[in-house]
Coordinates of C-alpha atoms in Angstrom, one line a residue:
M625 CA 4.5 -11.8 20.4
S626 CA 3.5 -12.4 16.8
P627 CA 2.7 -15.9 15.7
I628 CA 4.3 -15.2 12.3
S629 CA 7.0 -17.6 11.1
L630 CA 9.6 -16.1 8.8
S631 CA 11.3 -17.7 5.9
R632 CA 15.1 -17.9 6.0
E633 CA 15.6 -14.8 3.8
Q634 CA 13.0 -12.8 5.8
A635 CA 14.7 -13.8 9.1
E636 CA 18.1 -12.6 7.7
V637 CA 16.6 -9.2 6.7
Y638 CA 15.0 -8.9 10.2
Q639 CA 18.3 -9.6 11.9
A640 CA 20.0 -6.9 9.7
I641 CA 17.3 -4.4 10.8
E642 CA 17.3 -5.4 14.4
N643 CA 21.0 -5.9 15.0
T644 CA 22.5 -2.9 13.1
R645 CA 21.8 0.8 12.8
Q646 CA 22.1 0.7 9.0
N647 CA 19.4 2.3 6.8
V648 CA 17.6 -0.5 5.0
F649 CA 15.3 -0.7 2.0
V650 CA 13.3 -3.9 1.9
T651 CA 11.9 -4.5 -1.6
G652 CA 10.9 -7.5 -3.7
R653 CA 8.3 -8.7 -6.2
A654 CA 4.6 -8.9 -5.4
G655 CA 3.9 -11.8 -3.0
T656 CA 7.4 -12.1 -1.5
G657 CA 6.2 -11.3 2.1
K658 CA 7.3 -7.7 2.6
S659 CA 4.1 -7.1 4.7
T660 CA 4.7 -10.2 6.7
L661 CA 8.2 -9.1 7.6
L662 CA 7.0 -5.6 8.6
N663 CA 4.3 -7.1 10.8
H664 CA 6.9 -9.4 12.5
L665 CA 9.2 -6.4 13.0
S666 CA 6.5 -4.3 14.6
W667 CA 5.6 -7.1 17.1
N668 CA 9.1 -8.3 18.0
T669 CA 11.6 -5.5 17.8
S670 CA 13.4 -4.4 21.0
K671 CA 13.9 -0.9 19.4
Q672 CA 11.8 2.2 19.9
I673 CA 10.2 2.2 16.4
V674 CA 7.5 4.3 14.8
I675 CA 5.7 3.1 11.6
A676 CA 4.6 5.6 9.1
A677 CA 3.1 5.6 5.6
P678 CA 2.4 8.2 2.9
T679 CA -1.4 7.8 2.9
G680 CA -4.1 7.4 5.6
V681 CA -5.2 4.0 4.3
A682 CA -1.7 2.7 4.0
A683 CA -1.0 3.8 7.6
L684 CA -4.1 2.1 8.9
N685 CA -3.1 -1.1 7.2
V686 CA 0.2 -1.3 9.1
G687 CA -1.0 0.2 12.4
G688 CA 1.0 3.3 11.9
Q689 CA 0.6 7.1 11.4
T690 CA 0.8 9.1 8.2
I691 CA 4.2 10.7 7.6
H692 CA 2.7 14.2 7.6
S693 CA 0.9 13.7 10.9
L694 CA 3.9 12.0 12.6
F695 CA 6.4 14.7 11.6
R696 CA 3.8 17.6 11.6
L697 CA 4.7 18.5 8.1
P698 CA 2.6 20.7 5.8
I699 CA 1.0 19.1 2.7
G700 CA 2.6 19.9 -0.6
V701 CA 6.2 20.7 -1.5
I702 CA 8.2 21.6 1.7
A703 CA 11.5 22.6 -0.1
D704 CA 13.6 24.8 2.2
H705 CA 10.7 26.2 4.2
A706 CA 11.1 26.3 7.9
I707 CA 9.7 23.3 9.8
D708 CA 7.9 24.2 12.9
Q709 CA 8.3 21.9 15.9
N710 CA 6.8 22.2 19.3
D711 CA 8.3 20.6 22.4
Q712 CA 6.0 17.6 22.1
V713 CA 7.2 16.8 18.6
K714 CA 10.8 17.3 19.6
K715 CA 10.5 14.9 22.5
L716 CA 8.8 12.3 20.4
L717 CA 11.5 12.5 17.6
N718 CA 14.2 12.3 20.2
T719 CA 12.8 9.0 21.6
I720 CA 12.9 7.2 18.3
D721 CA 15.5 4.6 17.4
T722 CA 14.0 3.6 14.1
V723 CA 11.5 5.0 11.6
V724 CA 9.8 2.4 9.4
I725 CA 8.1 3.7 6.3
D726 CA 5.8 1.4 4.3
E727 CA 4.8 2.0 0.7
V728 CA 7.9 4.1 0.3
S729 CA 7.6 4.1 -3.4
M730 CA 4.7 6.7 -3.0
V731 CA 7.0 9.0 -1.0
N732 CA 8.6 11.7 -3.2
A733 CA 12.1 13.0 -2.9
D734 CA 11.1 16.3 -1.3
L735 CA 9.2 14.5 1.5
M736 CA 12.1 12.2 2.1
D737 CA 14.4 15.2 2.5
A738 CA 11.9 16.9 4.8
I739 CA 11.9 13.8 7.1
D740 CA 15.7 14.0 7.2
R741 CA 15.7 17.7 8.0
S742 CA 12.9 17.3 10.6
L743 CA 14.9 14.6 12.5
R744 CA 18.2 16.6 12.3
Q745 CA 16.5 19.7 13.7
A746 CA 14.6 18.0 16.5
R747 CA 17.5 15.9 17.7
Q748 CA 20.0 18.8 17.3
R749 CA 22.3 16.7 15.1
P750 CA 22.6 18.8 12.0
N751 CA 25.5 16.9 10.6
D752 CA 24.0 13.4 10.9
S753 CA 21.6 12.0 8.3
F754 CA 18.1 11.6 9.7
G755 CA 19.5 12.9 13.0
G756 CA 21.2 9.6 13.7
V757 CA 17.9 7.7 13.4
Q758 CA 17.8 4.3 11.6
I759 CA 15.5 4.5 8.5
V760 CA 13.8 1.3 7.3
L761 CA 11.9 1.5 4.1
F762 CA 9.4 -1.1 2.6
G763 CA 8.0 -1.0 -0.9
D764 CA 8.3 -1.9 -4.5
P765 CA 9.1 0.9 -7.0
Y766 CA 7.9 -1.4 -9.8
Q767 CA 4.4 -1.3 -8.4
L768 CA 3.4 2.1 -7.0
A769 CA 4.8 5.6 -8.0
P770 CA 4.7 8.9 -6.2
V771 CA 1.7 11.0 -7.4
P772 CA 2.7 14.2 -9.2
G773 CA 1.2 17.4 -8.1
D774 CA 0.2 20.5 -10.1
S775 CA 2.3 22.1 -12.8
D776 CA 4.2 24.2 -10.3
E777 CA 5.2 21.2 -8.2
R778 CA 6.2 19.3 -11.3
A779 CA 8.4 22.2 -12.4
Y780 CA 10.0 22.3 -8.9
F781 CA 10.9 18.6 -9.0
S782 CA 12.2 19.0 -12.5
D783 CA 14.5 21.8 -11.5
T784 CA 15.6 20.4 -8.1
Y785 CA 15.8 16.6 -8.4
R786 CA 16.8 14.0 -10.9
S787 CA 13.3 12.5 -10.4
M788 CA 10.4 12.6 -8.0
W789 CA 11.3 9.2 -6.5
F790 CA 12.4 8.8 -2.9
F791 CA 15.7 7.3 -3.9
D792 CA 16.7 10.6 -5.7
A793 CA 16.3 12.6 -2.4
K794 CA 19.5 14.7 -1.6
V795 CA 19.9 12.9 1.8
W796 CA 21.1 9.8 0.1
K797 CA 24.2 11.6 -1.2
G798 CA 25.5 11.5 2.4
A799 CA 23.6 8.5 3.8
E800 CA 24.0 4.8 2.9
L801 CA 21.0 2.7 2.0
R802 CA 21.4 -1.1 2.2
I803 CA 19.0 -2.7 -0.2
F804 CA 17.5 -6.2 0.4
E805 CA 15.4 -7.8 -2.3
L806 CA 13.2 -10.6 -1.1
T807 CA 13.1 -13.3 -3.8
E808 CA 11.0 -16.1 -2.5
V809 CA 7.5 -15.7 -3.9
H810 CA 4.8 -17.0 -1.6
R811 CA 1.7 -16.1 -3.7
Q812 CA 2.4 -18.0 -7.0
R813 CA 3.5 -21.6 -6.9
D814 CA 3.8 -22.1 -10.7
A815 CA 7.4 -21.4 -11.9
D816 CA 6.3 -20.6 -15.5
F817 CA 3.8 -17.9 -14.3
R818 CA 6.4 -16.4 -11.9
H819 CA 8.8 -16.2 -14.9
M820 CA 6.1 -14.4 -16.9
L821 CA 5.4 -11.9 -14.1
N822 CA 9.1 -11.2 -13.8
A823 CA 9.2 -10.4 -17.5
V824 CA 6.2 -7.9 -17.0
R825 CA 7.9 -6.4 -13.9
Y826 CA 11.1 -5.7 -15.7
G827 CA 9.7 -4.8 -19.1
Q828 CA 11.2 -7.9 -20.8
V829 CA 8.1 -9.5 -22.3
T830 CA 8.9 -11.5 -25.4
A831 CA 6.4 -12.4 -28.1
E832 CA 6.3 -15.9 -26.6
I833 CA 5.4 -14.7 -23.1
G834 CA 2.9 -12.2 -24.4
G835 CA 1.3 -14.9 -26.5
A836 CA 1.1 -17.3 -23.5
L837 CA -0.6 -14.6 -21.3
N838 CA -3.0 -13.7 -24.1
A839 CA -3.9 -17.3 -24.8
A840 CA -4.7 -17.9 -21.2
G841 CA -6.6 -14.7 -20.8
A842 CA -8.8 -15.2 -23.9
R843 CA -10.9 -17.9 -22.2
T844 CA -14.5 -17.0 -21.2
P845 CA -14.7 -16.1 -17.5
P846 CA -17.2 -17.8 -15.2
K847 CA -20.4 -15.9 -14.5
D848 CA -19.7 -15.5 -10.7
G849 CA -16.9 -15.7 -8.2
V850 CA -14.6 -13.6 -10.3
I851 CA -13.6 -10.0 -9.8
T852 CA -12.7 -7.4 -12.5
L853 CA -9.6 -5.4 -12.0
A854 CA -9.9 -2.1 -13.9
T855 CA -7.7 0.9 -14.5
R856 CA -10.4 3.5 -13.9
N857 CA -12.7 4.3 -10.9
D858 CA -15.7 5.2 -13.2
A859 CA -15.5 1.7 -14.8
V860 CA -15.4 0.0 -11.4
N861 CA -18.4 2.1 -10.0
R862 CA -20.4 1.4 -13.2
I863 CA -19.8 -2.4 -13.0
N864 CA -20.7 -2.6 -9.3
A865 CA -23.7 -0.4 -9.5
A866 CA -25.2 -2.2 -12.5
A867 CA -24.6 -5.7 -10.9
L868 CA -26.2 -4.7 -7.6
K869 CA -29.2 -3.2 -9.4
R870 CA -29.7 -6.4 -11.4
L871 CA -30.2 -8.4 -8.1
P872 CA -33.8 -8.8 -6.9
G873 CA -34.8 -7.3 -3.6
K874 CA -34.1 -4.1 -1.7
A875 CA -30.6 -3.0 -0.9
L876 CA -29.8 -3.0 2.8
T877 CA -27.4 -0.3 4.1
A878 CA -24.7 -0.6 6.8
K879 CA -23.4 2.8 8.0
A880 CA -19.9 2.9 9.5
E881 CA -19.4 4.1 13.1
V882 CA -16.7 6.6 13.4
T883 CA -15.2 7.8 16.7
G884 CA -12.4 10.3 17.1
D885 CA -10.8 12.3 14.2
F886 CA -10.3 10.1 11.2
G887 CA -9.8 13.1 8.9
G888 CA -10.3 13.5 5.2
R889 CA -10.9 10.6 3.0
T890 CA -8.8 8.0 4.8
Y891 CA -11.6 5.5 5.5
P892 CA -10.4 1.9 5.0
A893 CA -13.9 0.7 3.9
D894 CA -17.1 2.3 2.6
A895 CA -18.7 4.7 5.0
V896 CA -22.1 3.5 3.6
L897 CA -22.1 -0.1 2.4
E898 CA -25.1 -1.2 0.3
L899 CA -25.6 -5.0 0.1
K900 CA -28.2 -7.4 -1.2
V901 CA -28.4 -11.2 -1.0
G902 CA -26.4 -12.5 -4.0
A903 CA -24.0 -9.6 -4.0
Q904 CA -20.4 -10.4 -4.8
V905 CA -18.1 -9.0 -2.1
M906 CA -14.4 -8.8 -1.4
F907 CA -12.9 -9.0 2.1
L908 CA -10.8 -6.0 3.0
R909 CA -8.6 -7.6 5.8
N910 CA -7.4 -10.9 7.0
D911 CA -9.5 -13.0 9.4
S912 CA -8.0 -13.3 12.8
P913 CA -9.6 -16.4 14.4
L914 CA -8.8 -17.4 18.0
D915 CA -8.1 -20.9 16.9
G916 CA -7.8 -22.7 13.6
G917 CA -6.8 -21.2 10.3
P918 CA -8.1 -18.0 8.8
R919 CA -11.6 -18.3 7.1
W920 CA -10.7 -15.6 4.7
V921 CA -7.8 -13.2 3.7
N922 CA -7.6 -9.7 2.3
G923 CA -8.9 -10.2 -1.2
S924 CA -11.1 -13.3 -0.7
I925 CA -14.2 -13.2 -2.9
G926 CA -17.6 -14.4 -1.7
T927 CA -21.3 -14.1 -2.1
V928 CA -23.7 -12.6 0.4
T929 CA -26.3 -15.2 1.5
K930 CA -28.1 -13.3 4.3
V931 CA -28.1 -9.8 5.9
N932 CA -29.3 -8.9 9.3
S933 CA -27.2 -7.5 12.2
T934 CA -24.4 -9.5 10.7
V935 CA -23.6 -10.5 7.2
F936 CA -23.4 -14.1 6.0
V937 CA -20.9 -14.7 3.1
E938 CA -20.3 -17.9 1.2
I939 CA -16.7 -18.6 0.2
D940 CA -16.0 -21.7 -1.9
G941 CA -19.1 -23.5 -0.7
T942 CA -18.8 -22.6 3.0
T943 CA -20.9 -19.9 4.6
H944 CA -19.3 -17.7 7.3
E945 CA -20.9 -15.1 9.6
V946 CA -19.1 -11.8 9.2
E947 CA -19.2 -9.2 12.0
P948 CA -18.1 -5.6 11.8
A949 CA -14.4 -5.0 12.1
V950 CA -12.7 -2.1 13.9
W951 CA -9.9 -0.2 12.3
E952 CA -7.8 1.8 14.8
K953 CA -6.0 5.0 13.9
Y954 CA -2.9 5.5 15.9
K955 CA -0.8 8.5 17.0
Y956 CA 2.6 8.3 18.5
S957 CA 3.5 10.4 21.6
Y958 CA 6.2 10.7 24.2
N959 CA 5.2 9.5 27.6
Q960 CA 6.9 11.8 30.2
A961 CA 6.3 9.3 33.1
T962 CA 7.9 6.3 31.4
K963 CA 10.3 8.2 29.2
K964 CA 9.2 6.0 26.4
L965 CA 7.3 6.2 23.2
S966 CA 3.6 5.3 23.4
R967 CA 1.2 4.4 20.5
D968 CA -2.3 5.6 21.3
V969 CA -5.6 5.0 19.5
V970 CA -7.0 8.4 18.5
A971 CA -9.9 7.2 16.3
E972 CA -11.8 4.1 15.4
F973 CA -13.7 3.1 12.3
T974 CA -16.2 0.2 12.6
Q975 CA -17.7 -1.4 9.5
F976 CA -18.1 -4.8 7.8
P977 CA -14.8 -5.6 6.2
L978 CA -16.4 -6.0 2.9
R979 CA -16.7 -4.1 -0.4
L980 CA -18.8 -4.8 -3.5
A981 CA -16.5 -6.8 -5.7
W982 CA -17.7 -7.4 -9.1
A983 CA -15.0 -4.9 -9.8
V984 CA -12.2 -3.0 -8.1
T985 CA -9.5 -0.6 -9.3
I986 CA -6.0 -2.1 -9.9
H987 CA -4.7 0.5 -7.4
K988 CA -7.0 -0.7 -4.7
S989 CA -6.2 -4.3 -5.4
Q990 CA -2.7 -3.7 -4.1
G991 CA -1.8 -6.3 -1.5
A992 CA -4.8 -8.5 -2.3
T993 CA -4.6 -12.1 -3.6
Y994 CA -7.1 -13.6 -6.1
E995 CA -7.6 -17.1 -7.4
R996 CA -9.4 -15.7 -10.4
A997 CA -9.7 -12.2 -11.9
I998 CA -10.8 -10.4 -15.1
V999 CA -8.1 -7.8 -16.0
D1000 CA -9.6 -4.8 -17.8
L1001 CA -6.9 -2.5 -19.0
G1002 CA -9.4 -0.2 -20.8
T1003 CA -8.3 1.6 -23.9
R1004 CA -4.7 2.0 -22.6
V1005 CA -2.5 1.6 -19.5
F1006 CA -1.6 5.0 -18.2
S1007 CA 1.0 4.4 -15.5
P1008 CA 4.1 2.4 -15.0
G1009 CA 3.7 -0.9 -13.2
Q1010 CA -0.1 -1.0 -13.6
T1011 CA -0.2 -4.2 -15.7
Y1012 CA 2.3 -5.8 -13.3
V1013 CA 0.2 -5.0 -10.2
A1014 CA -2.9 -6.4 -11.9
L1015 CA -1.4 -9.7 -13.1
S1016 CA 0.6 -10.3 -9.9
R1017 CA -2.5 -10.4 -7.8
L1018 CA -3.3 -13.8 -9.2
T1019 CA -2.1 -17.0 -7.7
G1020 CA -1.9 -18.8 -11.1
L1021 CA -2.2 -18.3 -14.9
D1022 CA -5.3 -20.5 -15.0
G1023 CA -7.2 -17.7 -13.1
L1024 CA -6.4 -15.0 -15.6
Y1025 CA -9.1 -13.5 -17.9
L1026 CA -8.4 -10.5 -20.1
T1027 CA -11.1 -8.2 -21.6
R1028 CA -8.7 -7.5 -24.5
P1029 CA -5.3 -8.9 -25.5
L1030 CA -2.2 -7.4 -23.9
R1031 CA -0.2 -5.1 -26.1
P1032 CA 3.5 -4.1 -25.9
S1033 CA 2.4 -0.6 -24.9
D1034 CA 0.7 -2.0 -21.8
I1035 CA 4.1 -3.0 -20.3
I1036 CA 5.5 0.2 -18.9
V1037 CA 8.5 0.4 -16.6
D1038 CA 9.6 3.7 -15.2
E1039 CA 13.1 4.5 -16.5
D1040 CA 14.2 6.1 -13.2
V1041 CA 13.2 2.8 -11.3
R1042 CA 15.1 0.8 -13.9
R1043 CA 18.2 3.1 -13.4
F1044 CA 18.1 2.9 -9.6
M1045 CA 17.3 -0.8 -9.1
G1046 CA 19.8 -1.7 -11.8
S1047 CA 22.7 0.5 -10.6
Q1048 CA 22.3 -0.2 -6.9
G1049 CA 22.1 -4.0 -7.3
A1050 CA 19.7 -5.1 -4.7
L1051 CA 21.3 -7.6 -2.3
P1052 CA 19.9 -11.0 -2.1
A1053 CA 18.7 -11.7 1.4
S1054 CA 20.9 -14.7 1.7

C-alpha cells in the first residue's frame, strides 16, 4: 500500500476512477498533485490497470510502458493502416480493465484513435469505444503539446483532424470523457503568486501582473544555489560545460550500468555523468528513506562536496551521501497460469540520480520544484505554455530571476487548448 495521503479533491477523483467505468481526464495547474494521485491509483486500485506514457522517460517516471510498446504500434502516423496483433498482445489487451495514460497532452489525435482501434480489435468489440476498456488520462494541455512531425504528417493532421491534440481524436465523437480539474495548488503557498501564474496559464496577463513579475525578476541572482531554466538545449549545455570547466581539479566520471533493453534515447539520467567537487547538481527523483522525511525531492539543488564510490551533496547546509539509483523499465504481459496481468522488469538503468544543474531546459524541468531559478527565455518563446512551465516550477515570487523582462509575446496559449478547456468546462473535483 502507498503511504500517500490524498487531499479531499484528489480522493473524490480517485473514487470516480475506482468506482465507475467512466473515461476520466485528470487535469489541473502545475503543482496540484496529478502525479501524487496517479501514484496512489497505481498502488491502491483493485482494477487490472496498465500505465502508459508517450515517451520512454515519462513511462519510466510512472513505472509504466510506452504507448507504442504496450500496444505494439508502429512509430509515426498510423491512420487506417492495419494493426498487427499476435496472440500475446490480444490476451494482454483482453485482461485490462483500465488504461492509464500520463502526459496525455503529448499524445496526438492519431495515436489516441489507434489506441481505440487496437482495443476494439483485440477484444472483438468493434462497436464499443476503446473495446469497453476504461480510459484514464492525466496531463495539462496548458503545459506540454504534441510534437509535430515532418511536413507530410502535418498535412495529414491538417486534412484529417481539427487539431493534433488528443481531445480532437475521432473516438471522442462517440465516447464520453469526464473532466476533473484539480484546483488545490500544493507547490505555491502565496495567493498573489498563484494568481499571477493563473494569468500566465490562461493568457490573461495584465500590465500590472507583468510589471510585478518583471520587478521581482529584475533582482540580481545569487552566485550559487540557483538554476537557470532555458528554452534551448545549446544554451543549457554551454552554461553547464563552462561552469564545470571553471572549477579546479579533474572531473570524475560515473558511467551508468544498463541491463536489458532500454532502447533508443530513453535514459532517465546521463549515461556518462561528469562531476567535480563544487559542481551544482539537481536531483532527478525523490528520496525514499526508510524512516523520516525525504532528504531531497525531484528538482532539489545541491553542491557536490566529495566524490568517491558515492557522491556527497550539500543541500541547504546539510551534506547527504547519495548512492546510485535504479530505474526499472517495465513491460506488461498476460500470465497464463494466474489468468492475470503481470508487470515485469525488462531492463534496469543504474546511475547517480543527479544532473549538472547550473542550467536545465524548461522542458526537462517539467515536474520539478525549485525554491529559486533564473528564467532565460532567450530571444523569444517559441512554444505555447513554455513561459508558464518555467514560472510555475517556483515555489514563490521571491525566488524568480529573469535574464530579460517578460514581453506580451512570451505569453502564448494554444487556441485549440483554449477552445477545448473552455467549451468542456472542467468539473471541479468537489
